[in-house]
XYZ file of C-alpha atoms in Angstrom:
560
model
C -37.222 -32.646 -34.424
C -36.920 -29.271 -34.295
C -36.812 -28.433 -30.728
C -35.833 -24.463 -29.732
C -33.963 -23.756 -26.696
C -34.999 -21.376 -24.324
C -32.336 -18.014 -24.711
C -31.738 -17.681 -20.420
C -30.805 -21.284 -21.075
C -28.333 -19.699 -23.925
C -26.867 -17.542 -22.143
C -25.140 -19.840 -19.915
C -23.192 -22.117 -22.227
C -19.671 -22.121 -23.209
C -21.050 -21.135 -27.233
C -22.310 -17.973 -26.168
C -18.911 -15.779 -27.120
C -19.155 -13.923 -23.714
C -18.570 -16.700 -21.785
C -15.209 -18.968 -21.071
C -16.851 -22.656 -20.193
C -18.315 -20.908 -17.304
C -16.154 -17.500 -16.793
C -17.717 -14.307 -18.085
C -16.616 -12.040 -19.887
C -17.875 -8.435 -18.625
C -15.078 -6.157 -20.776
C -17.734 -8.145 -24.030
C -21.024 -6.526 -22.293
C -22.030 -2.813 -22.462
C -24.047 -2.432 -19.630
C -21.114 -4.220 -17.529
C -18.524 -1.448 -18.962
C -20.701 1.609 -18.139
C -20.507 -0.237 -15.116
C -16.655 0.343 -14.734
C -16.441 3.373 -16.333
C -19.125 4.648 -13.318
C -17.599 2.942 -10.849
C -13.946 4.748 -11.496
C -16.008 8.264 -11.815
C -17.919 7.554 -8.432
C -14.664 6.170 -6.639
C -12.125 8.836 -7.423
C -14.921 11.091 -6.997
C -15.479 9.463 -3.039
C -11.926 9.676 -2.475
C -11.046 13.232 -3.531
C -13.264 14.697 -0.571
C -10.293 13.056 1.335
C -7.297 14.531 -0.176
C -6.707 17.648 2.171
C -6.864 15.771 5.603
C -3.731 15.067 7.394
C -3.158 13.708 10.365
C 0.871 14.360 9.953
C 1.131 9.975 9.927
C 4.985 9.517 10.265
C 5.517 6.978 6.771
C 3.506 9.369 4.099
C 6.726 11.662 4.414
C 9.238 8.825 2.971
C 8.170 9.031 -0.548
C 7.334 12.961 -0.592
C 9.886 14.162 0.894
C 12.298 11.603 -1.885
C 10.878 12.790 -4.556
C 11.395 16.574 -3.494
C 15.270 15.705 -3.441
C 14.834 13.841 -6.758
C 14.069 17.355 -8.055
C 16.564 18.954 -6.423
C 18.779 16.739 -8.583
C 19.907 14.374 -6.386
C 19.843 11.052 -7.287
C 18.695 7.935 -5.216
C 21.176 5.322 -2.729
C 24.132 7.886 -4.010
C 22.878 10.789 -2.185
C 20.004 10.050 0.435
C 19.538 6.683 1.538
C 16.284 4.154 1.196
C 15.908 1.094 1.446
C 12.767 0.537 -1.144
C 13.241 0.061 -4.802
C 12.732 3.062 -6.580
C 9.869 3.504 -8.699
C 7.397 5.338 -6.477
C 10.241 8.115 -6.339
C 10.585 8.403 -9.427
C 7.522 8.168 -10.228
C 5.815 11.124 -8.275
C 9.380 13.522 -9.179
C 7.908 13.454 -12.083
C 4.168 13.786 -11.811
C 5.775 17.469 -9.428
C 7.427 18.097 -12.504
C 4.193 17.845 -14.390
C 1.766 19.433 -12.292
C 3.812 20.952 -10.117
C 5.117 19.479 -6.306
C 2.267 19.379 -3.231
C 0.398 17.393 -1.581
C -3.076 17.937 -3.768
C -1.397 16.308 -6.758
C -0.429 13.204 -5.006
C -2.734 12.999 -3.381
C -4.737 12.873 -6.610
C -2.871 10.250 -8.357
C -3.340 8.907 -4.990
C -7.310 8.811 -5.578
C -6.667 7.826 -9.091
C -5.703 4.459 -7.840
C -7.915 3.762 -5.646
C -10.929 4.169 -8.528
C -8.910 1.930 -10.284
C -8.227 -0.611 -7.497
C -12.452 -0.653 -7.825
C -12.371 -1.596 -11.054
C -9.791 -3.996 -11.132
C -12.315 -5.556 -8.473
C -15.397 -5.154 -10.011
C -13.300 -7.128 -13.710
C -12.480 -9.884 -11.640
C -15.597 -10.033 -9.673
C -17.626 -10.352 -12.662
C -16.070 -13.339 -14.312
C -17.621 -15.710 -11.175
C -20.051 -13.837 -9.489
C -23.287 -12.125 -9.708
C -23.557 -8.161 -11.253
C -25.442 -7.482 -7.542
C -22.198 -9.155 -5.747
C -19.773 -7.546 -8.091
C -20.755 -3.769 -7.665
C -20.932 -4.051 -4.172
C -17.847 -5.917 -4.004
C -16.155 -2.354 -5.918
C -18.258 -0.150 -3.930
C -16.567 -1.662 -0.495
C -13.028 -1.688 -2.058
C -13.515 1.875 -2.529
C -14.714 2.769 0.701
C -12.402 0.314 2.410
C -8.722 0.297 0.803
C -7.182 3.592 0.968
C -9.706 5.039 2.709
C -7.767 2.852 5.755
C -4.353 4.852 5.699
C -5.426 7.853 3.189
C -1.211 8.191 2.881
C 1.370 8.752 -0.426
C 2.661 5.537 -0.081
C 5.019 3.010 -2.009
C 3.086 0.331 -0.746
C -0.283 1.746 -3.026
C 1.744 1.703 -5.893
C 3.351 -1.547 -5.993
C -0.448 -2.958 -4.485
C -1.625 -1.107 -8.204
C 1.112 -2.623 -10.045
C -0.162 -6.008 -8.299
C -3.205 -5.714 -9.644
C -2.667 -4.916 -13.200
C -0.383 -7.495 -13.039
C -3.492 -10.606 -12.148
C -5.712 -8.681 -14.134
C -3.632 -9.535 -17.493
C -2.904 -13.359 -16.199
C -5.898 -13.986 -15.786
C -6.823 -12.261 -19.682
C -3.353 -14.396 -21.004
C -5.376 -18.038 -19.737
C -8.341 -16.521 -20.910
C -7.208 -15.208 -24.443
C -3.161 -15.718 -25.075
C -1.737 -13.357 -27.152
C 1.713 -11.516 -26.992
C -0.004 -7.679 -25.364
C -1.512 -9.637 -22.649
C 2.012 -11.573 -22.101
C 4.092 -8.050 -22.270
C 1.415 -6.307 -19.999
C 2.262 -9.223 -17.254
C 5.741 -9.009 -17.623
C 6.283 -5.221 -17.341
C 3.381 -5.746 -14.543
C 5.162 -7.989 -12.556
C 8.450 -6.130 -12.690
C 7.310 -2.484 -12.175
C 5.675 -4.372 -8.949
C 9.432 -5.363 -7.701
C 10.668 -2.118 -8.921
C 7.825 -0.182 -6.081
C 8.385 -2.672 -3.630
C 10.395 -5.825 -3.745
C 9.111 -8.317 -1.076
C 4.945 -7.814 -2.665
C 6.845 -8.532 -6.373
C 8.945 -11.486 -5.439
C 5.563 -12.607 -3.973
C 4.002 -11.859 -6.719
C 6.036 -13.516 -9.088
C 6.239 -16.570 -7.291
C 1.686 -16.190 -6.696
C 2.309 -15.875 -10.718
C 4.914 -19.123 -10.690
C 2.640 -21.292 -8.968
C -0.791 -20.462 -10.661
C 0.388 -20.764 -14.674
C 2.555 -24.476 -13.416
C -0.596 -25.375 -12.328
C -2.385 -24.828 -14.919
C -0.547 -25.881 -17.938
C 0.532 -29.083 -15.295
C -3.254 -30.287 -15.105
C -4.577 -29.173 -17.970
C -2.239 -29.345 -20.586
C -2.211 -26.150 -21.589
C 1.144 -26.501 -23.256
C 0.198 -23.345 -26.065
C 0.833 -20.931 -23.178
C 4.234 -21.633 -22.829
C 4.530 -20.936 -26.509
C 8.396 -19.610 -27.259
C 6.243 -16.019 -28.805
C 4.440 -15.926 -25.601
C 7.594 -17.054 -23.173
C 10.069 -14.756 -24.785
C 7.386 -12.147 -24.791
C 6.962 -11.987 -21.453
C 10.446 -12.123 -20.475
C 10.501 -9.165 -22.220
C 7.806 -7.501 -20.692
C 9.708 -8.109 -17.614
C 13.310 -7.826 -18.922
C 12.771 -3.760 -19.931
C 11.805 -2.020 -16.595
C 15.177 -3.280 -15.142
C 17.031 -2.561 -18.107
C 15.786 0.864 -17.897
C 16.558 1.061 -14.047
C 20.095 -0.387 -14.140
C 21.377 2.301 -16.766
C 20.354 5.189 -15.192
C 21.750 4.296 -11.512
C 24.956 2.796 -13.830
C 24.953 6.620 -15.636
C 24.446 7.829 -12.121
C 27.554 5.866 -11.050
C 24.840 4.670 -7.877
C 24.246 0.913 -9.291
C 26.614 -0.486 -6.192
C 24.727 1.803 -3.649
C 21.398 0.972 -5.411
C 21.710 -3.029 -4.554
C 22.980 -2.797 -0.779
C 19.425 -0.340 -0.213
C 17.726 -2.793 -1.657
C 18.965 -5.647 0.186
C 19.788 -3.974 3.369
C 15.906 -5.186 5.040
C 17.421 -8.657 5.042
C 19.401 -8.254 7.374
C 17.978 -4.903 9.127
C 13.634 -4.622 8.802
C 12.210 -7.288 10.267
C 14.364 -7.266 14.037
C 12.090 -4.253 15.234
C 9.104 -4.429 12.422
C 8.356 -8.114 14.257
C 5.365 -8.324 15.422
C 2.731 -10.836 16.033
C 0.064 -12.384 13.171
C -2.930 -9.407 12.416
C -1.005 -7.026 14.782
C -3.638 -4.183 15.525
C -1.083 -1.376 15.882
C -3.434 -0.084 18.942
C -2.627 2.338 22.014
C -4.082 1.825 25.341
C -5.416 5.091 24.517
C -7.155 3.988 21.215
C -8.439 0.492 22.793
C -9.870 3.116 25.637
C -11.951 5.250 23.634
C -13.309 2.156 21.141
C -13.931 -0.423 23.987
C -14.061 2.029 26.825
C -15.833 5.329 26.576
C -19.456 5.833 25.408
C -23.190 4.266 25.691
C -23.592 0.958 25.124
C -24.534 1.371 21.807
C -22.063 3.475 21.070
C -19.284 0.461 22.291
C -21.594 -1.806 20.154
C -21.589 0.632 16.916
C -17.542 1.141 17.527
C -16.717 -3.166 18.362
C -19.293 -3.425 14.634
C -16.782 -0.777 12.687
C -13.601 -2.060 14.239
C -14.509 -5.888 14.051
C -13.066 -6.364 10.342
C -9.881 -5.419 11.401
C -10.097 -8.550 13.397
C -11.019 -11.151 10.446
C -10.087 -9.138 7.147
C -6.526 -10.394 8.295
C -8.415 -14.694 7.659
C -9.309 -14.054 4.540
C -5.599 -14.515 2.627
C -5.861 -18.198 4.981
C -9.044 -18.773 3.400
C -7.657 -17.740 -0.155
C -4.761 -20.150 0.715
C -7.732 -23.012 1.000
C -9.603 -22.486 -2.084
C -6.281 -22.901 -3.620
C -5.680 -26.668 -2.270
C -9.424 -26.818 -2.814
C -9.419 -25.583 -6.304
C -5.852 -27.587 -7.351
C -7.963 -31.025 -6.594
C -10.896 -29.745 -8.732
C -8.481 -28.408 -11.425
C -6.442 -31.791 -11.066
C -10.197 -34.120 -10.888
C -11.828 -32.064 -14.388
C -14.762 -31.557 -12.428
C -14.971 -27.486 -13.115
C -14.871 -27.198 -16.612
C -11.209 -25.672 -17.504
C -11.829 -21.730 -17.312
C -12.907 -21.485 -14.771
C -10.755 -23.350 -12.243
C -7.883 -21.780 -13.737
C -9.372 -18.656 -12.904
C -9.819 -19.240 -9.253
C -6.477 -21.245 -9.764
C -4.433 -17.743 -10.772
C -6.338 -15.560 -8.128
C -5.697 -17.694 -5.392
C -1.984 -18.804 -6.133
C -1.093 -14.942 -6.519
C -3.045 -13.783 -3.231
C -1.104 -16.583 -1.322
C 2.259 -14.948 -3.135
C 1.133 -11.851 -2.229
C 0.149 -13.225 1.110
C 3.227 -14.837 2.159
C 5.692 -11.196 1.288
C 2.803 -9.570 4.102
C 4.379 -12.123 6.404
C 7.591 -12.169 6.095
C 7.488 -8.304 5.618
C 5.299 -7.671 8.984
C 1.675 -9.905 9.240
C 0.456 -6.167 11.218
C -3.484 -5.018 9.969
C -2.049 -1.762 7.988
C -0.404 -4.931 5.382
C -3.215 -6.838 5.032
C -5.395 -4.330 4.099
C -2.692 -3.296 1.720
C -4.023 -6.502 -0.074
C -7.580 -5.275 -0.345
C -8.875 -5.689 -3.083
C -7.629 -9.279 -3.197
C -9.406 -9.406 0.069
C -13.310 -7.969 -1.425
C -12.142 -10.220 -4.217
C -12.030 -12.982 -1.881
C -15.192 -11.622 0.087
C -16.735 -11.582 -3.604
C -16.778 -15.476 -3.782
C -17.616 -16.074 -0.209
C -20.680 -13.993 -0.517
C -21.770 -15.237 -4.426
C -22.074 -18.884 -3.172
C -22.533 -20.469 -5.779
C -18.700 -21.937 -6.664
C -18.749 -22.549 -2.925
C -18.362 -26.489 -1.136
C -20.814 -27.368 1.495
C -24.407 -26.359 1.659
C -23.911 -25.305 5.305
C -21.855 -22.876 3.889
C -24.118 -21.432 1.365
C -27.267 -21.609 4.224
C -25.247 -18.939 5.919
C -24.425 -16.350 3.056
C -28.412 -13.959 4.070
C -26.577 -13.648 7.218
C -23.089 -13.662 6.421
C -23.480 -10.751 2.921
C -25.498 -8.828 5.825
C -23.328 -8.444 8.291
C -19.988 -7.821 5.776
C -21.535 -5.224 3.870
C -23.197 -2.954 6.957
C -19.198 -3.854 9.801
C -17.368 -3.139 6.190
C -20.023 -0.098 5.427
C -19.486 1.309 8.609
C -15.043 1.146 8.482
C -15.085 2.412 5.262
C -16.957 5.794 5.887
C -14.643 6.487 9.735
C -12.177 7.258 7.877
C -14.575 9.802 6.034
C -16.509 11.076 9.285
C -13.100 12.128 10.481
C -11.917 13.913 7.387
C -15.243 15.937 7.439
C -14.748 17.050 11.521
C -11.895 18.274 10.408
C -12.260 21.950 11.493
C -8.126 23.237 11.757
C -6.444 24.425 8.651
C -2.699 24.470 8.323
C -1.225 26.381 5.881
C 1.756 24.586 4.288
C 4.823 25.571 1.200
C 3.059 22.458 -0.515
C -0.427 23.419 0.187
C -3.420 23.742 1.708
C -4.734 20.907 3.821
C -6.870 20.477 7.200
C -6.208 18.516 10.284
C -8.166 17.224 12.949
C -6.698 19.358 16.479
C -4.173 22.142 15.860
C -0.803 21.598 14.231
C 1.652 24.687 16.305
C 4.358 23.414 14.411
C 4.446 24.622 10.807
C 3.362 27.914 11.186
C 6.508 28.083 13.793
C 9.184 26.705 11.083
C 7.905 28.204 8.286
C 8.102 31.503 10.107
C 12.074 31.501 11.248
C 13.272 28.892 8.809
C 12.999 29.431 4.767
C 12.366 27.144 2.368
C 15.027 25.018 0.645
C 17.287 25.026 4.701
C 18.554 22.650 5.971
C 17.729 21.465 9.329
C 16.987 18.164 11.303
C 14.204 16.670 12.497
C 14.073 13.807 13.858
C 14.238 10.959 14.355
C 10.756 10.095 11.987
C 8.229 12.562 10.682
C 9.635 13.056 7.419
C 6.193 14.759 6.641
C 7.714 17.349 8.343
C 10.335 18.206 6.035
C 8.390 17.607 2.755
C 5.548 20.261 4.097
C 7.325 23.111 5.170
C 9.943 22.666 2.196
C 13.116 22.344 3.707
C 15.670 19.284 3.795
C 18.107 17.321 5.824
C 21.582 17.435 6.481
C 22.522 13.919 6.235
C 21.098 11.093 4.388
C 18.714 9.651 5.566
C 14.573 11.688 5.885
C 13.896 9.399 9.549
C 15.459 7.364 12.215
C 14.059 4.367 13.589
C 15.845 2.864 16.285
C 16.997 -0.625 15.911
C 16.306 -1.434 12.182
C 18.856 1.786 11.393
C 22.175 0.909 12.396
C 24.812 2.145 14.906
C 26.877 3.390 12.231
C 23.285 5.254 10.470
C 23.432 7.157 13.462
C 27.171 8.707 13.090
C 26.683 9.526 9.649
C 23.877 11.991 11.110
C 26.156 12.724 14.154
C 28.672 13.550 11.628
C 26.789 15.392 9.430
C 25.316 18.026 12.090
C 28.638 18.893 13.068
C 30.235 19.039 9.692
C 27.240 21.818 8.368
C 26.767 23.118 11.014
C 23.076 22.682 11.145
C 21.455 25.468 12.348
C 17.719 23.736 13.775
C 16.927 20.112 15.051
C 12.988 19.698 15.234
C 13.656 17.166 17.843
C 10.329 15.095 18.157
C 10.250 14.096 22.719
C 7.301 12.756 22.480
C 8.753 9.329 20.298
C 10.118 7.050 22.586
C 5.718 6.791 23.928
C 5.615 5.555 20.069
C 7.882 2.412 19.915
C 5.715 -0.360 22.169
C 2.775 0.452 19.909
C 4.531 0.571 16.409
C 8.254 -2.099 16.609
C 7.410 -3.952 20.154
C 10.312 -6.063 18.971
C 12.284 -3.036 19.410
C 15.739 -4.017 21.161
C 15.710 -1.536 24.829
C 19.364 -1.036 24.002
C 18.476 0.712 21.026
C 16.138 3.369 23.013
C 18.318 3.620 25.493
C 21.407 3.908 23.619
C 20.166 7.223 21.497
C 23.756 8.850 19.698
C 21.689 11.523 18.421
C 19.700 12.255 20.668
C 22.746 12.975 22.779
C 24.771 15.310 20.490
C 21.177 17.543 20.153
C 20.870 17.724 23.994
C 24.897 18.264 24.293
C 25.159 20.799 21.538
C 21.560 22.877 20.415
C 19.129 24.837 22.925
C 15.093 24.526 23.197
C 13.693 27.308 21.915
C 10.092 26.177 21.732
C 7.891 23.022 22.787
C 5.863 22.573 19.682
C 2.356 20.176 18.963
C 1.108 17.608 15.442
C -2.188 17.888 15.339
C -2.449 13.936 16.757
C -1.023 15.634 20.052
C 3.660 14.717 19.182
C 5.407 16.847 21.319
C 8.357 18.906 20.059
C 10.710 21.064 20.971
C 12.226 24.060 18.113
C 15.830 23.590 18.410
C 19.118 25.515 17.870
C 22.169 26.241 18.292
C 24.022 26.992 21.400
C 26.106 29.681 19.944
C 22.806 31.189 18.367
C 20.222 32.959 19.678
C 16.463 31.119 19.319
C 14.693 32.845 16.658
């Protein structure tokens, strides 16, 4: 008897070449490839709208000024200090060498990074979710990930490599082979070399994922000799090149010491409560204490994701346990179980790196591509346990999409309303509020001059084309040591530095940004004492955020 099987049924079976036991493979569909390309281009163009806006965030200048030091012939760790691994510094220095040193070049690469986040989010979500859901979360990733902190930071670089490593791990489960194995090892090690804590968390998560799949599904082919050796080779070559370079520069001991430095010094001042919001009293008043009732409701809706985004990694941990049980009991197709185990295990490892480093909302946002992937599973609902959860999905989806759109559009509105222009030695930028520092410094200090910007705004070094007299481009009380403060003082004295740009309002930031900073570190500021004794104030200046600075010169000099 001949039976005709309807085509829709055929399209859902694992025998179809585009399905691997319940996992859809979007790379094989022309429509999905077109969507991926469109998402990439549209995301890139959207993020380019933010390139010229700056609010003079202190953290952004760290990598920018480090790359500028490298272009000037200095060697990281030997000639200047960093407790980050070297990837972002040298990658950005290479880009500056090719395209010229400007903030616009660095921000363009940042927009490309955001476009890749959206691409990976779609490809991973589409495997187990509908096309509409995958497109939605990819768009939300574009709106909410990089715009939240559109800054040149090592955090975004390391997140990019971690996402690429996860994608390669998923592909390796689907199509075991040397190419994906080599790419997996390479991207995992690059993550370490761009941020050691995130990289080690990634190592842990990927190892857990593969261990569960091999033990519970019996997929020993994943541990074939050729494949394991290929992964090891991928893991090794970035470190071999790194150690060879720094050894040739006689900087390996200082490199290792700087990599280990955070273990003793970082957490003391940077420890914060889980999901800490970093809001000042003025910010809270602006958000919740001003405006009409409707305006307050809109603002509450726009900031509400800040309260539940830190919950998403906890849900991922629960789903990891659920899918381990499903894998053990063989209640789902092997490829689908392997996919969920690998993604949630990797998420768990990266989540651990946040907990160890600094568990505030900012660091949870650095994992936003994975947060959006988890949202895709929740909004699609087809693989969620429990009818109650699935019955609530329409309401949950409506709220999540509206809240994240409002949350994501806020930075664009802020950038669009920036009316002040700032002409710097690294390009023309836009700000919300007048910056009197850049113009004043550039009119009186030549490019390449040594000045001290103290304590923590290295972006002024980069934008004015100046350099620090010491190995430190910024100083954070309570994290940096007394010995490092003495190094700064020694260099100020021996190099007879003419100009100091001193931020008088810095102490106001400490309770909000670093609430665990020891009071003794704030009260005893040896560098500030030295500057007060040996420098005179010439002019009061302000940043766009109204941070107050003094332009100071040595007391034996006349104010310019």
